[in-house]
Coordinates of N, CA and C and ligand atoms in Angstrom, one line a residue:
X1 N 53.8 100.0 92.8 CA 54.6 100.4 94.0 C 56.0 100.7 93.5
X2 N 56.3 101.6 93.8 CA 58.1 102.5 93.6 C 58.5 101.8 94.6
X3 N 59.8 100.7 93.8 CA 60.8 100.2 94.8 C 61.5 101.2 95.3
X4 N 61.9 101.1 96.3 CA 63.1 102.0 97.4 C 64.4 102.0 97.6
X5 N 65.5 102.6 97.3 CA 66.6 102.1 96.7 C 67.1 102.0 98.8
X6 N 68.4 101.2 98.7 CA 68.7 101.2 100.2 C 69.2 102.6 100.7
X7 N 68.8 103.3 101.7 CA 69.4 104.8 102.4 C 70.1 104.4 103.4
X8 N 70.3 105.9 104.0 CA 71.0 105.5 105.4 C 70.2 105.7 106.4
X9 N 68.9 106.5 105.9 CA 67.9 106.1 106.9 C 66.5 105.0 106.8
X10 N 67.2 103.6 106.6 CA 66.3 102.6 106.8 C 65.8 102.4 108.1
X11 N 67.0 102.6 108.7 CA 66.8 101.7 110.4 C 65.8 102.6 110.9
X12 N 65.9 103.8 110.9 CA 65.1 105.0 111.7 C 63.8 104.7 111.2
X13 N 63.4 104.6 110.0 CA 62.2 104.0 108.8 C 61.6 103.1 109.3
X14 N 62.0 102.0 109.4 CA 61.9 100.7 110.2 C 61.3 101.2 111.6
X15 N 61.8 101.5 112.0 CA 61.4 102.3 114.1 C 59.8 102.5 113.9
X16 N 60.3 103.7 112.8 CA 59.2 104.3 113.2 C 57.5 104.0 112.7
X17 N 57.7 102.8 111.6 CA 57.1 102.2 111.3 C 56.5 101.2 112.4
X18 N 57.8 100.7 112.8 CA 57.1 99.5 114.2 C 56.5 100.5 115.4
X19 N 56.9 102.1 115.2 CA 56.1 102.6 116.4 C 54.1 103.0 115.8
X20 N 54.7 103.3 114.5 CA 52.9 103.5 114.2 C 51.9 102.6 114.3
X21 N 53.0 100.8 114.0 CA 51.7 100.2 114.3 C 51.2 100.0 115.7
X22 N 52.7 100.2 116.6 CA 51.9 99.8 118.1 C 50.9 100.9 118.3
X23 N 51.0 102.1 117.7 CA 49.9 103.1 118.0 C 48.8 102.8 117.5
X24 N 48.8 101.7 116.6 CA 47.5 101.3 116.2 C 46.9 101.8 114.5
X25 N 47.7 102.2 113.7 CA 47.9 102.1 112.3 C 47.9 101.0 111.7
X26 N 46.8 100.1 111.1 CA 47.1 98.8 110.9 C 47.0 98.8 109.0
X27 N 46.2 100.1 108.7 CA 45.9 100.3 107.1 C 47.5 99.9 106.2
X28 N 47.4 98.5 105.5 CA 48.8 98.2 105.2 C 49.1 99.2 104.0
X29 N 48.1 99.5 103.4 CA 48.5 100.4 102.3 C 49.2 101.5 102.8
X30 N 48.8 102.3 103.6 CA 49.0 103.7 104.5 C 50.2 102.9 105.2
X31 N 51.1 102.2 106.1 CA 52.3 101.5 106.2 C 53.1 101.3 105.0
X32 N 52.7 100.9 103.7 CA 53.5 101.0 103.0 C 53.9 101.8 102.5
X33 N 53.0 103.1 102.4 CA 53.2 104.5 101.4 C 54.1 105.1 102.3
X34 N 54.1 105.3 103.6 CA 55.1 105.5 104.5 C 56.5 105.1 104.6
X35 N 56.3 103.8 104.2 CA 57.2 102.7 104.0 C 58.4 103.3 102.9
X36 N 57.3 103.8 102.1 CA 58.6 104.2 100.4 C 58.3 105.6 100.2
X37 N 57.7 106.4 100.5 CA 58.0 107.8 100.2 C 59.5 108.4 101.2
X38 N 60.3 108.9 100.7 CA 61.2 109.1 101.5 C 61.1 110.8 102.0
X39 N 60.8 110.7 103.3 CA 60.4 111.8 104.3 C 61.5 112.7 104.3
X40 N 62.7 111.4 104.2 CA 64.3 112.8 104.4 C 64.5 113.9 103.4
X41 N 63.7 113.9 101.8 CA 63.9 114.7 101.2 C 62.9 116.1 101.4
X42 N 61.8 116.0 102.4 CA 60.6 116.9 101.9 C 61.0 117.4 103.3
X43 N 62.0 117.4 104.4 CA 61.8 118.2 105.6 C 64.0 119.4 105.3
X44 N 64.0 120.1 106.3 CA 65.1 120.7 105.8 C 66.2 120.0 105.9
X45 N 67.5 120.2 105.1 CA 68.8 119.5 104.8 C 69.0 119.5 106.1
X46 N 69.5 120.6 106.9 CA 70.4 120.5 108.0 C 69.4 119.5 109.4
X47 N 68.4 118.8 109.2 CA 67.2 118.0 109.8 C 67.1 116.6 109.5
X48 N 67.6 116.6 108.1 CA 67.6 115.0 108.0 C 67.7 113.7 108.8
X49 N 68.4 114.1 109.5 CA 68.9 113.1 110.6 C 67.4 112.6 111.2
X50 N 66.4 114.2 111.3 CA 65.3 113.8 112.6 C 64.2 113.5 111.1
X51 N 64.2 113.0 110.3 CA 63.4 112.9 109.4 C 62.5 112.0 109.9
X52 N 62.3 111.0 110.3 CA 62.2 109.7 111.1 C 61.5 109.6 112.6
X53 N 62.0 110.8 112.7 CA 61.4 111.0 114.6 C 59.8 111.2 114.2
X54 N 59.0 110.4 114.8 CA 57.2 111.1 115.2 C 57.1 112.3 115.8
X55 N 58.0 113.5 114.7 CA 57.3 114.8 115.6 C 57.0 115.7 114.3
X56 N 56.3 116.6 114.5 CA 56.5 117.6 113.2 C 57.9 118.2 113.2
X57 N 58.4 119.0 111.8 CA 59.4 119.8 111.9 C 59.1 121.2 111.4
X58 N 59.6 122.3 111.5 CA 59.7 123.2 110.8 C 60.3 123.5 109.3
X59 N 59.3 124.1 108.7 CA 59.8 123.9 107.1 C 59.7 125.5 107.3
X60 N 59.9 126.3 106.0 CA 59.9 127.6 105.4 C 58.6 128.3 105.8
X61 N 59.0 129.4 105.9 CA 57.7 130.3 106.2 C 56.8 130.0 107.3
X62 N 57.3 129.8 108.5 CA 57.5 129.3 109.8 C 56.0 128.5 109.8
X63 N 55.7 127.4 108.9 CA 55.1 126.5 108.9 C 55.5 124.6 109.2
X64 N 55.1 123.8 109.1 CA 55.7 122.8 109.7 C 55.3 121.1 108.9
X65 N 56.1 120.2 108.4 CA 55.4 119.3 108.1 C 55.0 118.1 109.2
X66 N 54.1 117.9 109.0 CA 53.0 117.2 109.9 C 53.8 115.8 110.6
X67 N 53.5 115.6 112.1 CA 54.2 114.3 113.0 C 53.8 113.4 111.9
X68 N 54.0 112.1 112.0 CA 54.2 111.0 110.5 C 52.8 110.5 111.5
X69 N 52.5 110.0 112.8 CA 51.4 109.5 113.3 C 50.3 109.9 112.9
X70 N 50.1 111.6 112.6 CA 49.3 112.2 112.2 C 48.5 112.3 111.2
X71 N 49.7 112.0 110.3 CA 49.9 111.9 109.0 C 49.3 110.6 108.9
X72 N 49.8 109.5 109.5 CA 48.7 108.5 108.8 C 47.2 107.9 109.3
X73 N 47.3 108.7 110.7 CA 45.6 108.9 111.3 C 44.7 109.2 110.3
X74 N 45.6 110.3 109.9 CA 44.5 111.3 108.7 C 44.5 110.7 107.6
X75 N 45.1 110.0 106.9 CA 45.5 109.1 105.6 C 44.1 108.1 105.9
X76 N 44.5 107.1 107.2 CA 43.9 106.1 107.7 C 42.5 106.1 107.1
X77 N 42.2 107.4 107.8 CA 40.9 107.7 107.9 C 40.1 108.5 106.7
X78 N 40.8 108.7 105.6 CA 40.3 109.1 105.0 C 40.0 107.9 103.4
X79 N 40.8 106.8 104.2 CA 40.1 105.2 103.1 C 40.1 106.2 101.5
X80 N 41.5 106.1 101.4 CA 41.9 106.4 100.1 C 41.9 104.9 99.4
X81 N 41.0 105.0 97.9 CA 41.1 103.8 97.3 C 41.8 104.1 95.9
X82 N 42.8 103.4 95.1 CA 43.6 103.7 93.8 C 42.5 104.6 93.0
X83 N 43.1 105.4 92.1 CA 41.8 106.4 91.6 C 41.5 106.9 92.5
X84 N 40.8 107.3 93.5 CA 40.4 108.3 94.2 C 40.6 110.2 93.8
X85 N 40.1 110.8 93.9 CA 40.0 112.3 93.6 C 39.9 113.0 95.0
X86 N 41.4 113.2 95.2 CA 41.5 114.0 96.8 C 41.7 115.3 96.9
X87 N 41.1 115.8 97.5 CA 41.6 117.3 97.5 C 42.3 117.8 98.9
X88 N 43.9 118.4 98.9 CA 44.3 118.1 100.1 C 44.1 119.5 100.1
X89 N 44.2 120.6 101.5 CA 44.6 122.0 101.6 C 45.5 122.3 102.8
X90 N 47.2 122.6 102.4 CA 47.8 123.2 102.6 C 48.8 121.9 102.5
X91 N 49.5 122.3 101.3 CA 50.8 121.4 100.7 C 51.5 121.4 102.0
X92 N 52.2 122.5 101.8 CA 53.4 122.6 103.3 C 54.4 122.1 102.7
X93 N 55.1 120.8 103.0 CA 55.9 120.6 102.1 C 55.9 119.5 100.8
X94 N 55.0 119.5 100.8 CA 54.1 117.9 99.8 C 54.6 116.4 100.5
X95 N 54.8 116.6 101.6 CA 54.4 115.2 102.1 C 53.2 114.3 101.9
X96 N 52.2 114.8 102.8 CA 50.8 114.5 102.9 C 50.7 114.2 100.9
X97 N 51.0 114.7 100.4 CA 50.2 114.8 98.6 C 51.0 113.5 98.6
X98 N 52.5 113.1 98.7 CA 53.2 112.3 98.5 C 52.9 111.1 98.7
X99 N 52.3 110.8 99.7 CA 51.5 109.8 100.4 C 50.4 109.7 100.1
X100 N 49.7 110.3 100.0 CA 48.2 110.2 98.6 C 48.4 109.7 97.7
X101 N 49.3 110.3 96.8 CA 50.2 109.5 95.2 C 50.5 108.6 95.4
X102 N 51.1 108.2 96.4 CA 52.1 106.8 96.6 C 50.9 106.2 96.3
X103 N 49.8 106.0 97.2 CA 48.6 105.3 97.6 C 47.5 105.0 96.0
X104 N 48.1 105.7 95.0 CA 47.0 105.8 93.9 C 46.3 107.2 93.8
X105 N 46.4 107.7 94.6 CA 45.2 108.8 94.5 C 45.4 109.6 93.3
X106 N 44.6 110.6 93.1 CA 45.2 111.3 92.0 C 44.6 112.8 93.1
X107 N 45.8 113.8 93.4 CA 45.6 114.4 94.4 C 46.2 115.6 93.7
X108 N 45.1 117.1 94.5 CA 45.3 118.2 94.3 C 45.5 118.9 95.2
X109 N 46.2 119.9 95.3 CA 47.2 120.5 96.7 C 46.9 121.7 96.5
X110 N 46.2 122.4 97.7 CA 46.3 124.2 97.2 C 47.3 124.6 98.6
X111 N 48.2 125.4 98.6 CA 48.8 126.3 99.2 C 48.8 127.5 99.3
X112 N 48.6 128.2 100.3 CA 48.4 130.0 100.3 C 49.9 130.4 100.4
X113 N 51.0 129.6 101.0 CA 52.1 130.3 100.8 C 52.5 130.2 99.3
X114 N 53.0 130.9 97.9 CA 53.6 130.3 96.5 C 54.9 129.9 97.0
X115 N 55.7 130.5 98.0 CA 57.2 130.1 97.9 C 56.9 128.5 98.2
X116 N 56.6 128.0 99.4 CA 55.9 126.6 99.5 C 55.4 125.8 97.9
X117 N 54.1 126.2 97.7 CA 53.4 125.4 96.7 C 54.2 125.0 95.8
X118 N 55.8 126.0 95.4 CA 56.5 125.9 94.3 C 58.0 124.9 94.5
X119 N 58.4 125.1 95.8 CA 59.5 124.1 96.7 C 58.3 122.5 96.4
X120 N 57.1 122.9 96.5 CA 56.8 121.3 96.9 C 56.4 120.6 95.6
X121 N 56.1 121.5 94.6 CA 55.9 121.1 93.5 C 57.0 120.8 92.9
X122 N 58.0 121.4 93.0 CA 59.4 120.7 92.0 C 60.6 119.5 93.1
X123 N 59.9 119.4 94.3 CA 60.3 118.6 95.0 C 59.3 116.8 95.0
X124 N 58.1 117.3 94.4 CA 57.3 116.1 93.7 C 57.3 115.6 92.7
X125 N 57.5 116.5 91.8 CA 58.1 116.3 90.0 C 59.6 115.7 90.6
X126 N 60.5 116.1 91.3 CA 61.9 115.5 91.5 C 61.9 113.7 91.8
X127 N 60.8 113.5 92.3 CA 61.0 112.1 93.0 C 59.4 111.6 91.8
X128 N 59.0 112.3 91.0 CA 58.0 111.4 90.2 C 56.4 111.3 90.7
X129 N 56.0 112.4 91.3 CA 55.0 111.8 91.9 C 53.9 112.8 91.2
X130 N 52.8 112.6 90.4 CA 52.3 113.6 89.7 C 50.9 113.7 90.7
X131 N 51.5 115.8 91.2 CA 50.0 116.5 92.2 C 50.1 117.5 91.5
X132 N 48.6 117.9 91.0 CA 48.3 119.2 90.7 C 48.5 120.0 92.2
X133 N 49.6 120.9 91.8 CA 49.7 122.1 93.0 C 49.3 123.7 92.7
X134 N 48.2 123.8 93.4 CA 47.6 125.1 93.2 C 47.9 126.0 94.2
X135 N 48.0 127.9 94.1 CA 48.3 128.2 95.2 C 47.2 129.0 95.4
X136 N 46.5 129.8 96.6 CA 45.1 130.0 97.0 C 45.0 129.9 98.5
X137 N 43.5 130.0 98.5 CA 43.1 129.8 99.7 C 42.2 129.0 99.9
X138 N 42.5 127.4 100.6 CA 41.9 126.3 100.1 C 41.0 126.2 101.1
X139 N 40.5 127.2 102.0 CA 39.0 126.8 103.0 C 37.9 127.0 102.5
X140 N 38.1 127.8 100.9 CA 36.9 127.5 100.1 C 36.5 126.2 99.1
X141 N 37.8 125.8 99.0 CA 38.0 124.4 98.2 C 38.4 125.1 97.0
X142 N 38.0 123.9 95.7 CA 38.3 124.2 94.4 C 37.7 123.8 93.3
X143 N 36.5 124.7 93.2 CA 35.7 123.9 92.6 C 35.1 123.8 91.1
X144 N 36.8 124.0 90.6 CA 37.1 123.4 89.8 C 37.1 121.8 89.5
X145 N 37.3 121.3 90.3 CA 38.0 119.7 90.0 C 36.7 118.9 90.8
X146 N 35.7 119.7 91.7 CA 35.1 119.3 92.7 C 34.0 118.2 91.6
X147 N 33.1 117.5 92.5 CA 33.1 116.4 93.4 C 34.2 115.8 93.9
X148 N 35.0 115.6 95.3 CA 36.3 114.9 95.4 C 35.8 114.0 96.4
X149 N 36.4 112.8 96.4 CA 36.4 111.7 96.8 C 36.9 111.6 98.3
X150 N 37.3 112.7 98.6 CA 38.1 112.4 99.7 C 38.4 114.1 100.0
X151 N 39.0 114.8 101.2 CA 39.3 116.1 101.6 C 40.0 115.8 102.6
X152 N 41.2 116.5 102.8 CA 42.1 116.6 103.9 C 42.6 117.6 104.3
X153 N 42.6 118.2 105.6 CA 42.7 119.4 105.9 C 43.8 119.7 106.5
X154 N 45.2 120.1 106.1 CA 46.3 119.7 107.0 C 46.6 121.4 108.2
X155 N 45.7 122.2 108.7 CA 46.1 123.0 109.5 C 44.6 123.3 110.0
X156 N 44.6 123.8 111.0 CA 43.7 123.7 112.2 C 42.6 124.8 112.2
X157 N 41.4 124.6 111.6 CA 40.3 125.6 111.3 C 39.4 125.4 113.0
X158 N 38.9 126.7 112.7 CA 38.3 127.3 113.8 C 36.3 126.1 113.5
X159 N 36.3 125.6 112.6 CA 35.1 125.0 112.4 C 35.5 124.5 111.2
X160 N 34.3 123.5 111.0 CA 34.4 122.8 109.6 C 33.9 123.7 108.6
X161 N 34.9 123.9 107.3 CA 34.6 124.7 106.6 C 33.4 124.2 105.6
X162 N 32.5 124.8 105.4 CA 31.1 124.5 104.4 C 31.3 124.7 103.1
X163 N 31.9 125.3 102.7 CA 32.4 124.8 101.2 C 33.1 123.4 101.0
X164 N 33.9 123.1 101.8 CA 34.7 121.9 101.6 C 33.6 120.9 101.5
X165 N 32.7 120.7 103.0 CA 31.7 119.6 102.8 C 30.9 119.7 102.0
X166 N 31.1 120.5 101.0 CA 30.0 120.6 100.1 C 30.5 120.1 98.7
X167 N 31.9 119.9 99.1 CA 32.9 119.3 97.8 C 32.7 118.4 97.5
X168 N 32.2 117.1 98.3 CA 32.4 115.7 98.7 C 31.2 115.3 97.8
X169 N 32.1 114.4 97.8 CA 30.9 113.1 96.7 C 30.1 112.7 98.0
X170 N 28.7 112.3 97.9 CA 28.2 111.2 98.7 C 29.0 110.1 99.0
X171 N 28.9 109.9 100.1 CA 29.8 109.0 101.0 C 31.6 109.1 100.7
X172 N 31.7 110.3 100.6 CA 33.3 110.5 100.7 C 33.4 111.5 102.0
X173 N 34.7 111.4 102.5 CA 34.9 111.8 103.8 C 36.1 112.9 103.7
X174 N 35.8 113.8 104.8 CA 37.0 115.4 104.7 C 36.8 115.1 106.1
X175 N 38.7 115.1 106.4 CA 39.0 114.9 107.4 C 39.7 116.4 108.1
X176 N 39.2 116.7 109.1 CA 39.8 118.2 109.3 C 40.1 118.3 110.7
X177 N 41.5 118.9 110.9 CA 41.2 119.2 112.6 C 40.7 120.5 112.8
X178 N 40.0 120.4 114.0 CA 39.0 121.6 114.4 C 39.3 122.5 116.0
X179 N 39.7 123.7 116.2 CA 39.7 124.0 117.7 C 39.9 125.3 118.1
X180 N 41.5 125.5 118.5 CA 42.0 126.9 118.2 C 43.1 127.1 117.8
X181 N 44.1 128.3 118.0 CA 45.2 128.3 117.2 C 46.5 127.1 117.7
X182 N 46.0 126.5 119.1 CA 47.1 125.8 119.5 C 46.7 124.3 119.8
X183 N 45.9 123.7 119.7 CA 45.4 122.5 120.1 C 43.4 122.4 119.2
X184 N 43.8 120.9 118.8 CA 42.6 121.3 117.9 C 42.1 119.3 117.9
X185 N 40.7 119.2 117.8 CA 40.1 117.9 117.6 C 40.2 117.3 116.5
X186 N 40.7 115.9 115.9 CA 40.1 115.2 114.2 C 39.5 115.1 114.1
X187 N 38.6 115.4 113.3 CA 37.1 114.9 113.2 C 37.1 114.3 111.7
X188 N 36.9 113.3 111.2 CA 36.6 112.9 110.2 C 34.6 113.0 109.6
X189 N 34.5 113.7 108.5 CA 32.9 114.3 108.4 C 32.3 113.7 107.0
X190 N 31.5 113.0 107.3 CA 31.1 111.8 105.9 C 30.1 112.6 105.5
X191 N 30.1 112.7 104.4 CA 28.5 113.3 103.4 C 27.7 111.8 103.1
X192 N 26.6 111.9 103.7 CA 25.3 110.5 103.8 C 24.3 110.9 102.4
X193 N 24.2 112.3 102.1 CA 23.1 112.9 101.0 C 23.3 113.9 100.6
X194 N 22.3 114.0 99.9 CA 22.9 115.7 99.4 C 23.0 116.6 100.5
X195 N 22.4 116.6 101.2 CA 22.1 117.6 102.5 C 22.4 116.9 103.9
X196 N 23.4 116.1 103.6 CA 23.1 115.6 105.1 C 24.3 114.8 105.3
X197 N 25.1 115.5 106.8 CA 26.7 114.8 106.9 C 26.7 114.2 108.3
X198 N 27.7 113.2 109.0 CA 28.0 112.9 110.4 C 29.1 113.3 110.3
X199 N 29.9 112.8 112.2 CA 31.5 113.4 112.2 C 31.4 112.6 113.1
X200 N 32.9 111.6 112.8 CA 33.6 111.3 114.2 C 34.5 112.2 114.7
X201 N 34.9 111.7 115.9 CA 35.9 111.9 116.6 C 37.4 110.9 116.2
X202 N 38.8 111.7 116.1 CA 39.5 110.7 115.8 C 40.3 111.1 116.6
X203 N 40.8 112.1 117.7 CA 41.9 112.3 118.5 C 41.8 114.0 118.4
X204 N 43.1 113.9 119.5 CA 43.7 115.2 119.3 C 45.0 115.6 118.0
X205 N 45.0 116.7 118.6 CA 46.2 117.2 117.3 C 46.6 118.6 117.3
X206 N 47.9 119.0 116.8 CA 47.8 120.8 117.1 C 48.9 120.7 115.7
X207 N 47.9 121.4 115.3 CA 48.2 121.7 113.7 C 48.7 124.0 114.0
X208 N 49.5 124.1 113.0 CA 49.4 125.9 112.3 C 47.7 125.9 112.0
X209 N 47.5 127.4 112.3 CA 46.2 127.5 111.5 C 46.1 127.6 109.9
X210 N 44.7 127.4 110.3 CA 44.5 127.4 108.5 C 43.8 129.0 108.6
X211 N 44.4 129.9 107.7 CA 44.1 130.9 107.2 C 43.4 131.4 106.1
X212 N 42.2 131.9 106.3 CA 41.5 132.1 105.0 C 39.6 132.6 105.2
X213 N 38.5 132.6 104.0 CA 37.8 133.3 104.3 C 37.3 132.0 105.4
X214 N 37.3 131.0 105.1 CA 36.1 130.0 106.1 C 37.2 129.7 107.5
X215 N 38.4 130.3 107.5 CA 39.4 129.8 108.2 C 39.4 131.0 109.3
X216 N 41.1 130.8 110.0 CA 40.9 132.2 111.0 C 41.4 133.6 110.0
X217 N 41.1 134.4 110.9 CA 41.9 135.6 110.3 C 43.9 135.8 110.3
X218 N 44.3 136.2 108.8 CA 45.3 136.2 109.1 C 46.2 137.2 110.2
Ligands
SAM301 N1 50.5 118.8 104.6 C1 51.8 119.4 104.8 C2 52.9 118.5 104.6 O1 52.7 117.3 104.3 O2 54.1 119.0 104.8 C3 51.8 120.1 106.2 C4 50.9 121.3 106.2 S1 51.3 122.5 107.4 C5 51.0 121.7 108.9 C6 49.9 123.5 107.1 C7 50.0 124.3 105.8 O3 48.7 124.8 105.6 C8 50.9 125.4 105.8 O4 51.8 125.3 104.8 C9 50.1 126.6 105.6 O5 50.7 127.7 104.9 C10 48.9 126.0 104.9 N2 47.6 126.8 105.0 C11 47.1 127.5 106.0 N3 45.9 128.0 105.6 C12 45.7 127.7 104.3 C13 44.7 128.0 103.4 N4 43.6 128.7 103.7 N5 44.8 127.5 102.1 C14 45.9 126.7 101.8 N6 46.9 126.5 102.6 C15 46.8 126.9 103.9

């Protein structure tokens, strides 16, 4: 665990930590990676202040990093264990990957924007956190690194992509939201066999689309 040196946004830290558990976040791992990854560095300077608020913000390339509730529904639910092989798609600002690492994982990030993939890679190398960042189009996966232990889908596909679930180890789970371009379902989707997956329901959510061949059209 990376101790956290004191900031000036602990108090806000604190808040919003006591608001994820009332919302029912109880994964203490997922609370603590929250806990020490510092959020104020991965959203924009002139924003710091709202680093802390449960909302998304707007990053570069009129994309957004993810509400923190969201962020750890999807974490939650994706029962990251130390070692784990995760495959996240769409860095954004390497939050989400940062919070994977915190947690152990050993996590791979593809981004279709490069100016992104390249901000979040030397903004992860800055604070120590080692993610392979690839840039692409990650609704086919990567299947390079593939069997992965875990899949996380941080922008809002029109259906579950079939390459991704085809990524997954037996009994690993890809969590993806699903709908349209403005409001979209979680569904967390377990591979049971080689040929054979379930899917819960985990909430709502309104993610940017994910763009690409299994995704929408750009
Ligand atoms: N996980 C990010 C974070 O922690 O900051 C937030 C991700 S943002 C909500 C969604 C990201 O998905 C955007 O950066 C967008 O460019 C990216 N994206 C959309 N379609 C993609 C695709 N096919 N492959 C890779 N990235 C994609």
């Amino acid at each position: 665990m990376r101790p956290r040196p004191t900031t000036p946004y602990d108090h806000q830290r604190l808040a919003l930590l006591a608001l994820l558990r009332e919302r029912g976040i109880s994964d203490t791992a997922v609370l603590q990676a929250i806990d020490t990854v510092p959020r104020e560095h991965f959203v924009q300077a002139f924003m710091r202040n709202r680093a802390y608020d449960d909302t998304a913000l707007p990053i570069d390339d009129r994309q957004t990093i993810s509400q923190p509730h969201t962020v750890a529904i999807m974490t939650q639910s994706l029962m990251v264990r130390p070692g784990a092989k995760i495959l996240e798609i769409g860095t954004g600002s390497g939050y989400q990957a940062a919070i994977l690492a915190q947690m152990g994982a050993r996590v791979i990030s593809i981004e279709r924007h490069p100016r992104l993939s390249q901000q979040a890679r030397q903004r992860l190398q800055d604070l120590g956190y080692s993610v392979e960042c690839r840039v692409g189009d990650g609704t086919i996966g990567y299947s390079g690194q593939a069997p992965y232990d875990g899949i996380i889908v941080t922008a809002g596909a029109p259906d579950v992509p079939e390459p991704l679930a085809r990524q997954l180890v037996v009994g690993g789970h890809l969590v993806v939201p699903v709908g349209d371009h403005q409001q979209q379902t979680l569904y967390r989707v377990t591979r049971t066999d080689h040929d054979a997956w379930t899917a819960n329901e985990l909430g709502p959510a309104a993610f940017v689309p994910l763009i690409g061949v299994e995704g929408w059209d750009e």
